[in-house]
PDB file of C-alpha atoms and ligand atoms in Angstrom:
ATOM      1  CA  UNK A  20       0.000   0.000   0.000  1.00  0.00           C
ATOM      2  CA  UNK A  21       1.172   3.567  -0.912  1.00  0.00           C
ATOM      3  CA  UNK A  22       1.806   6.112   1.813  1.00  0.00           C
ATOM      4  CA  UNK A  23       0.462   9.029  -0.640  1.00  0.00           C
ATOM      5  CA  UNK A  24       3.059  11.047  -0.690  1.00  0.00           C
ATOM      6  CA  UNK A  25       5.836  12.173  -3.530  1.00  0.00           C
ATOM      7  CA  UNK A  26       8.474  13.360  -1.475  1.00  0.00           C
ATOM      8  CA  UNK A  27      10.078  15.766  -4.019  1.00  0.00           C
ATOM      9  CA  UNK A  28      13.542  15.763  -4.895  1.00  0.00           C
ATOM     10  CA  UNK A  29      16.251  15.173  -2.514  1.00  0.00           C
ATOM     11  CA  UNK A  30      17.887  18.343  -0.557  1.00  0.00           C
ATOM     12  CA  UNK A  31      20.515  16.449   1.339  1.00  0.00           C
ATOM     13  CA  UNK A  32      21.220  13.123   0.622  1.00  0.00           C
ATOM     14  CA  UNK A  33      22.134  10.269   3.467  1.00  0.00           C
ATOM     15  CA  UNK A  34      26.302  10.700   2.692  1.00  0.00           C
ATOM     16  CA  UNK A  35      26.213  14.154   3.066  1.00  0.00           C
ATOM     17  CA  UNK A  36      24.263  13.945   6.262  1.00  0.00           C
ATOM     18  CA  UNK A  37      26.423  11.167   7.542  1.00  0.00           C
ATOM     19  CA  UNK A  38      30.043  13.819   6.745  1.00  0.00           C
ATOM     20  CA  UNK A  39      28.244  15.991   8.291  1.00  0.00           C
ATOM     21  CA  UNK A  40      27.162  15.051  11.503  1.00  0.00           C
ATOM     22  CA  UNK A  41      30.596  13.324  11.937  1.00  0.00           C
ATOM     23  CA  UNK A  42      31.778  16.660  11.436  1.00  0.00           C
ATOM     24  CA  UNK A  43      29.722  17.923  14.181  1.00  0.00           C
ATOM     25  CA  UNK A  44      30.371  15.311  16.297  1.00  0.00           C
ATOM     26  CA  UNK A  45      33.668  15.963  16.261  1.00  0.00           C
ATOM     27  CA  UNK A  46      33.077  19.919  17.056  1.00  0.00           C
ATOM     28  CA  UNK A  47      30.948  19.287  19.943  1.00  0.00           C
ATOM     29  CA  UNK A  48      33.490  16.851  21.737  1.00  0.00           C
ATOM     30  CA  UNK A  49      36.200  19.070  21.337  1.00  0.00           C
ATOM     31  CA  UNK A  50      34.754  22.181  22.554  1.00  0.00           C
ATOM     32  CA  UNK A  51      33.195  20.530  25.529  1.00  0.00           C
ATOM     33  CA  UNK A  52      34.837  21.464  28.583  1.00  0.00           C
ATOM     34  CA  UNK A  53      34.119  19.086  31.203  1.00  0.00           C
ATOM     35  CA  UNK A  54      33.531  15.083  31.210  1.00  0.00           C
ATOM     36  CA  UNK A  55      30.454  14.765  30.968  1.00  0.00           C
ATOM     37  CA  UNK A  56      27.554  15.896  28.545  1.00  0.00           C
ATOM     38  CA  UNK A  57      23.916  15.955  28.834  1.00  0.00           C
ATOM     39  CA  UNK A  58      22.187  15.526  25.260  1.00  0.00           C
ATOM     40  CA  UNK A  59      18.705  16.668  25.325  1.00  0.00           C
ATOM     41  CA  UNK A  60      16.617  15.499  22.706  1.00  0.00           C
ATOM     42  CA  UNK A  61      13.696  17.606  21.382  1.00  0.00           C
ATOM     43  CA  UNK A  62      11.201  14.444  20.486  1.00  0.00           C
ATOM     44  CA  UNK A  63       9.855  13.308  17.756  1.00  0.00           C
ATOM     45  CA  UNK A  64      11.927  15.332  14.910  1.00  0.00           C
ATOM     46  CA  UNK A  65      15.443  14.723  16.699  1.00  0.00           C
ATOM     47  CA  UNK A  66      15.444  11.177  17.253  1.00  0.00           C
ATOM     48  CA  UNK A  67      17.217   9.827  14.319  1.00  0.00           C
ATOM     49  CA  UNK A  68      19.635  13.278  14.266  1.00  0.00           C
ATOM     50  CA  UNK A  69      20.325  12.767  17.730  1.00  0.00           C
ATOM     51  CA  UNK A  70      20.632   8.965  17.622  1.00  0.00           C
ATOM     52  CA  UNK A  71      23.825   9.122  14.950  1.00  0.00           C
ATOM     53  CA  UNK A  72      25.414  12.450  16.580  1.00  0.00           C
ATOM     54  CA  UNK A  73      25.983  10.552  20.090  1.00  0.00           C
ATOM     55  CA  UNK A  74      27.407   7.363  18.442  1.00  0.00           C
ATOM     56  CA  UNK A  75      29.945   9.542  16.957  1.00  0.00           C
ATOM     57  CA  UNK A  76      31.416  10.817  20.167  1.00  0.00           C
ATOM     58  CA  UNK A  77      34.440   9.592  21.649  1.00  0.00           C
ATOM     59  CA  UNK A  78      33.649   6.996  24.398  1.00  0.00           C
ATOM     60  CA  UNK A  79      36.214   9.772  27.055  1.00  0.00           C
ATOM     61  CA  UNK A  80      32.972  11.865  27.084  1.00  0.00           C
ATOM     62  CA  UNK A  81      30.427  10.564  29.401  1.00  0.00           C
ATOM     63  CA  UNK A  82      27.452  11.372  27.230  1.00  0.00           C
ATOM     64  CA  UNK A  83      24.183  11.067  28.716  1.00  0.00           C
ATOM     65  CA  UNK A  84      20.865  11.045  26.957  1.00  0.00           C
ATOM     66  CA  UNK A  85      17.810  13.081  27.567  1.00  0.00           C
ATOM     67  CA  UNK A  86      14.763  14.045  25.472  1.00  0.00           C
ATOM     68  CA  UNK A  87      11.906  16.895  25.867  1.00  0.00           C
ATOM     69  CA  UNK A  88       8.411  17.050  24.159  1.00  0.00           C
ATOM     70  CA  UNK A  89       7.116  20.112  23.627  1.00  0.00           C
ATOM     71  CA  UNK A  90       3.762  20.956  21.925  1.00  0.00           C
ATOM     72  CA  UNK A  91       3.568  24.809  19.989  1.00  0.00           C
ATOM     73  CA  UNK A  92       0.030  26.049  19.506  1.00  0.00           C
ATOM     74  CA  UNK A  93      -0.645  27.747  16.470  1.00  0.00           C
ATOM     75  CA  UNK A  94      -1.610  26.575  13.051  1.00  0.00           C
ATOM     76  CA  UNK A  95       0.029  23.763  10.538  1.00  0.00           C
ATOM     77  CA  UNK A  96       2.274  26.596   8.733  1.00  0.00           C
ATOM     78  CA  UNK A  97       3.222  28.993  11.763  1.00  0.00           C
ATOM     79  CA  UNK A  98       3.991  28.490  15.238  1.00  0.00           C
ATOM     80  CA  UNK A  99       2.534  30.741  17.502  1.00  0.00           C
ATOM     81  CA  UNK A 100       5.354  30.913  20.110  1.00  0.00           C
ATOM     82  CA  UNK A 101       3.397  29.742  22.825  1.00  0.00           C
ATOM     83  CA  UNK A 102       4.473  26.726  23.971  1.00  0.00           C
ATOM     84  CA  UNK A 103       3.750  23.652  26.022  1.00  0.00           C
ATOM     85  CA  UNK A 104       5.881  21.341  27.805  1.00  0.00           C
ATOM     86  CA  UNK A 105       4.599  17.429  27.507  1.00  0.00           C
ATOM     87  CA  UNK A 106       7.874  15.769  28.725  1.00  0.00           C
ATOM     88  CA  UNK A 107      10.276  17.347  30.680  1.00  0.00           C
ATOM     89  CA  UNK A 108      13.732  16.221  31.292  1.00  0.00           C
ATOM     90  CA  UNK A 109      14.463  13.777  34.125  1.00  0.00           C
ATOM     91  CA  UNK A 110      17.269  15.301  36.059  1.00  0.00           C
ATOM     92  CA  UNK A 111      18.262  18.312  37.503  1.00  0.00           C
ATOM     93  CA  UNK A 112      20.658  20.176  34.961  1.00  0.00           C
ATOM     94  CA  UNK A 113      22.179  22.733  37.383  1.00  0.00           C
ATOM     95  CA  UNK A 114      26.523  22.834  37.200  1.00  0.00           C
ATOM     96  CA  UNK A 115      26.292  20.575  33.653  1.00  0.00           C
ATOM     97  CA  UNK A 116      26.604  20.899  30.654  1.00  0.00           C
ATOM     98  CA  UNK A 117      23.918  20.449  28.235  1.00  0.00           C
ATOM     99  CA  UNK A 118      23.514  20.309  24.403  1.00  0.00           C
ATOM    100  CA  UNK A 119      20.053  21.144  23.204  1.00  0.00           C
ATOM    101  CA  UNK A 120      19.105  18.834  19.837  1.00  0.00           C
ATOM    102  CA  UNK A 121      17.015  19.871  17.444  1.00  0.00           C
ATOM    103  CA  UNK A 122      15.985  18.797  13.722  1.00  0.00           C
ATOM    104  CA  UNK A 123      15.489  22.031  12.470  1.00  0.00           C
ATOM    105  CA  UNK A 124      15.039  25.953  13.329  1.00  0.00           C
ATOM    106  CA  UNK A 125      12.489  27.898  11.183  1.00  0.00           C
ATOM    107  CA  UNK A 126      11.229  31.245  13.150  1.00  0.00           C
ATOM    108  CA  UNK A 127      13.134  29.971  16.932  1.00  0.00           C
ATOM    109  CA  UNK A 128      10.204  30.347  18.864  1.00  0.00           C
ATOM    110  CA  UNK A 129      10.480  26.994  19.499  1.00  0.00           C
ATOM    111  CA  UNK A 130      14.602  27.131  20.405  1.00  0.00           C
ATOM    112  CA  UNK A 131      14.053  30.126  22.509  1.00  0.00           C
ATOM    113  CA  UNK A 132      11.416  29.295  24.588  1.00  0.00           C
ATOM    114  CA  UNK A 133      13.369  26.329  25.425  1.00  0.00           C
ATOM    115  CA  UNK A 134      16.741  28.258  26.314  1.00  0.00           C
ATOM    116  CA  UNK A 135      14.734  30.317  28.671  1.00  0.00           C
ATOM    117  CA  UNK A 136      13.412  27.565  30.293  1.00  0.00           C
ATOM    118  CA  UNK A 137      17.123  25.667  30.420  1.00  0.00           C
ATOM    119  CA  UNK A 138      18.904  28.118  31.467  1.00  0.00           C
ATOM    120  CA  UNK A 139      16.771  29.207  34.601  1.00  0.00           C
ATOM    121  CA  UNK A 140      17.959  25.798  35.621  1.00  0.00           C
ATOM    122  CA  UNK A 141      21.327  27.494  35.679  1.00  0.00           C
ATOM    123  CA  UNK A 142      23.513  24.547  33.830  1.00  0.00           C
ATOM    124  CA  UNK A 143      27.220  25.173  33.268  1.00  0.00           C
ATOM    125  CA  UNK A 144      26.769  25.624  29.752  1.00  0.00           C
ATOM    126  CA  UNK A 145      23.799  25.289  27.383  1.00  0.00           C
ATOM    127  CA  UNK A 146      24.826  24.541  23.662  1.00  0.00           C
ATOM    128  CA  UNK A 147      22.605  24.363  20.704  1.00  0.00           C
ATOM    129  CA  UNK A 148      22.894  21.949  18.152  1.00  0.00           C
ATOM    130  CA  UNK A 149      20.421  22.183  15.032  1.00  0.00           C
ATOM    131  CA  UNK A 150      20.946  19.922  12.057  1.00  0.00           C
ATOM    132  CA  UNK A 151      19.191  22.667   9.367  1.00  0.00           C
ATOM    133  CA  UNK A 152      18.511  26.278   9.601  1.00  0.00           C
ATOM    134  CA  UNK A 153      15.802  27.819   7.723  1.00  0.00           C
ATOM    135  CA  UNK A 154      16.931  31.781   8.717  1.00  0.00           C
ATOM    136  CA  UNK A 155      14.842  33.100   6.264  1.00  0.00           C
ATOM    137  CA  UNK A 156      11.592  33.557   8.153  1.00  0.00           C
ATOM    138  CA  UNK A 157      13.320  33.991  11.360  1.00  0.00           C
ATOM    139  CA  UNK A 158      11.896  36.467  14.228  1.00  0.00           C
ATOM    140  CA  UNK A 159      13.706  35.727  17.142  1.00  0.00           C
ATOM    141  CA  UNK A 160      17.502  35.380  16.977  1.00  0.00           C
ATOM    142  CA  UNK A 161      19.139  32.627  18.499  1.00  0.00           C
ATOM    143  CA  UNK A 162      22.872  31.324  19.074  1.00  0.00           C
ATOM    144  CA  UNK A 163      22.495  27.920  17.352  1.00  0.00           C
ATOM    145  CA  UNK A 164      26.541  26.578  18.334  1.00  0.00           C
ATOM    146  CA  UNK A 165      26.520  23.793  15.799  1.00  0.00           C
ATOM    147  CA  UNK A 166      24.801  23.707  12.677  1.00  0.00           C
ATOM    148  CA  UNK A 167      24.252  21.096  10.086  1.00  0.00           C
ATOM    149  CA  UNK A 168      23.195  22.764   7.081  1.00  0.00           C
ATOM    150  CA  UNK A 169      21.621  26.043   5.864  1.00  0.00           C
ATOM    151  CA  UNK A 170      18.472  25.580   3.609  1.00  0.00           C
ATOM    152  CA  UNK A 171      16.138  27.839   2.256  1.00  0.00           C
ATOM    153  CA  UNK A 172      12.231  28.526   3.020  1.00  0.00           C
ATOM    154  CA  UNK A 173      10.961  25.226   1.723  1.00  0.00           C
ATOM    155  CA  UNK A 174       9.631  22.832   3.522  1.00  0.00           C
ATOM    156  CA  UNK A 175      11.411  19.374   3.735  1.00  0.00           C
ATOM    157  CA  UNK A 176      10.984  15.532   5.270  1.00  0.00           C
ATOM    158  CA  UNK A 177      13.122  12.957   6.180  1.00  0.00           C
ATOM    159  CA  UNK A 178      15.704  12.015   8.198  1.00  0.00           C
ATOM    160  CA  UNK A 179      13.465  12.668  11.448  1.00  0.00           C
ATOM    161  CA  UNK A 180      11.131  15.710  10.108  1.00  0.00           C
ATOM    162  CA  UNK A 181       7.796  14.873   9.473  1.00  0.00           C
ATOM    163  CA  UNK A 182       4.645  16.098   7.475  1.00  0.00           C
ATOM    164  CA  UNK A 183       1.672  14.562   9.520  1.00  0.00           C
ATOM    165  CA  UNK A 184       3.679  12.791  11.467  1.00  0.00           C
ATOM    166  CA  UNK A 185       4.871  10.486   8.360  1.00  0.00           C
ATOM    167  CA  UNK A 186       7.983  10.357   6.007  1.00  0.00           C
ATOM    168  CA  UNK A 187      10.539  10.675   9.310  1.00  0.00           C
ATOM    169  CA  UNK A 188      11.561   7.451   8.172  1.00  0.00           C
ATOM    170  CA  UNK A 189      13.925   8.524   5.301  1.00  0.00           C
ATOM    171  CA  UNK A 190      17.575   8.529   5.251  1.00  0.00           C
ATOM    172  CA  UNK A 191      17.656  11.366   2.656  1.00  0.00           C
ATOM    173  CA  UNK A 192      16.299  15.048   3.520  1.00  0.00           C
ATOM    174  CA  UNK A 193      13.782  15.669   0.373  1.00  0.00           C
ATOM    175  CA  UNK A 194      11.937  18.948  -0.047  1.00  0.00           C
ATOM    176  CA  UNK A 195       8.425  18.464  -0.145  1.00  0.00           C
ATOM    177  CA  UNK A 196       6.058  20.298  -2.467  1.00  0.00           C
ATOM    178  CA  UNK A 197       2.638  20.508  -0.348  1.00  0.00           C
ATOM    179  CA  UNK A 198       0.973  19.476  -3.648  1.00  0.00           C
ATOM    180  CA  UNK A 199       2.610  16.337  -3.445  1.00  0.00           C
ATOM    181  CA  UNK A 200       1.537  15.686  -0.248  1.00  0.00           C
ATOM    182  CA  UNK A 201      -2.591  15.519  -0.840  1.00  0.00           C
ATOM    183  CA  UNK A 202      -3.407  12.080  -0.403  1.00  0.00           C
ATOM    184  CA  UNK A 203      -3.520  10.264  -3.488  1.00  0.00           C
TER     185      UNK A 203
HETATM  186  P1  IMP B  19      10.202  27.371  14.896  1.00  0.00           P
HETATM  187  O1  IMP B  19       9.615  27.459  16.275  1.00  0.00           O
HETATM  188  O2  IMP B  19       9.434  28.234  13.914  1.00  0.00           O
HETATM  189  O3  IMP B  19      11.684  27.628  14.833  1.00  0.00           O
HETATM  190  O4  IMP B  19       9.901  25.933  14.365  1.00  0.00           O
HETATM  191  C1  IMP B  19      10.596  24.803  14.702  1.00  0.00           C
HETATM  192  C2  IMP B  19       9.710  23.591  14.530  1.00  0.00           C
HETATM  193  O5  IMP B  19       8.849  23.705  13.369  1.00  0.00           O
HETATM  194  C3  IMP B  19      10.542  22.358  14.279  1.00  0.00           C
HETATM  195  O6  IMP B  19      10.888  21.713  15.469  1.00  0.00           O
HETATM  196  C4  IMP B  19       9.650  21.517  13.400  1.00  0.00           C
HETATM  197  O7  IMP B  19       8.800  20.734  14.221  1.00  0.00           O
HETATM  198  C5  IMP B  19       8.787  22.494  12.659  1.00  0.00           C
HETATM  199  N1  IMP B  19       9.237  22.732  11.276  1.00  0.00           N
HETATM  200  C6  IMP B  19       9.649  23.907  10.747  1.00  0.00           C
HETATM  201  N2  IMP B  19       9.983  23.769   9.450  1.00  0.00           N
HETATM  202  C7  IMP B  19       9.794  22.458   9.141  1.00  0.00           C
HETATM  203  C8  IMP B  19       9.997  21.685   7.934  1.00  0.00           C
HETATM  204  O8  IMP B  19      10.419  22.176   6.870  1.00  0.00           O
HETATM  205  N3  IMP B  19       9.698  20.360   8.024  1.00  0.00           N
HETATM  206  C9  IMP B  19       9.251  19.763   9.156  1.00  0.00           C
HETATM  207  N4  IMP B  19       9.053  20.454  10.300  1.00  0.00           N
HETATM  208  C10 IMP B  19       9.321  21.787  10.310  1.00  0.00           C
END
């Protein structure tokens, strides 16, 4: 059975992802200070980003794993900045350091609400680490520390992003034309 969706062509294929998150692996060890790192997941879109970044680090740093849900009100196409937390991290952050995960930033409503709420925790150090950037259509800036790639305002699946909650499931990042994605 067919899923309905044409996916579009590919914007970043699996190899380039793959050099690239080594790439940032390799970044984020080396610039992090102390022993130990706390990885915080934001669920469902950084699973699979998340999942290969850890595996890359060296086995000196005590990486520890972590995710948050979050829910944004607002409609399919914008966020409205207002957001909800649905999962919360299990452990107090204060004196670590923590690297926040995310698939992608479009307007950082999303990335800043979330730094406002880490940091009142008062960790050692709070990182960023976004595998794409759409800065087009941003309105609040944000220090993202490590970033995979830059795109442009389209809207893309795969690799961990969704449309609907399907096509997370492929290794390649494709941009989707919202024609394409009427069920069919
Ligand atoms: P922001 O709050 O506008 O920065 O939006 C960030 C969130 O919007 C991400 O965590 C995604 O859930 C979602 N999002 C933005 N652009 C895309 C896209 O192109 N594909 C899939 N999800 C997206």
């Amino acid at each position: 059975m067919e899923s309905g969706y044409k996916t579009g062509k590919v914007l970043i294929s699996a190899r380039e992802i793959q050099n690239r998150v080594d790439a940032l692996a390799d970044k984020i060890a080396s610039g992090t200070r102390g022993r130990e790192l706390l990885v915080v997941g934001i669920l469902n879109g950084a699973v699979i980003f998340l999942s290969d970044l850890v595996r890359r680090m060296p086995l000196e740093l005590d990486v520890k794993i972590d995710f948050m849900s979050i829910s944004s009100y607002g409609n399919a196409v914008k966020s409205s900045g207002v957001v909800r937390i649905l999962k919360d991290i299990g452990s107090d952050i204060a004196g670590k350091d923590v690297l926040i995960v995310e698939d992608i930033i479009d307007t950082g409503l999303t990335l800043s609400y979330l730094l406002n709420i880490l940091n009142a925790r008062r960790p050692a150090s709070l990182r960023t680490c976004v595998l794409l950037d759409k800065s087009e259509k941003r309105e609040i800036p944000v220090t993202i520390d490590y970033c995979g790639f830059s795109i442009p305002d389209v809207f893309v699946v795969g690799y961990g992003l969704d449309c609907g909650g399907s096509l997370r499931h492929l290794s390649d990042i494709h941009a989707l034309d919202a024609i394409d994605a009427i069920d069919g």
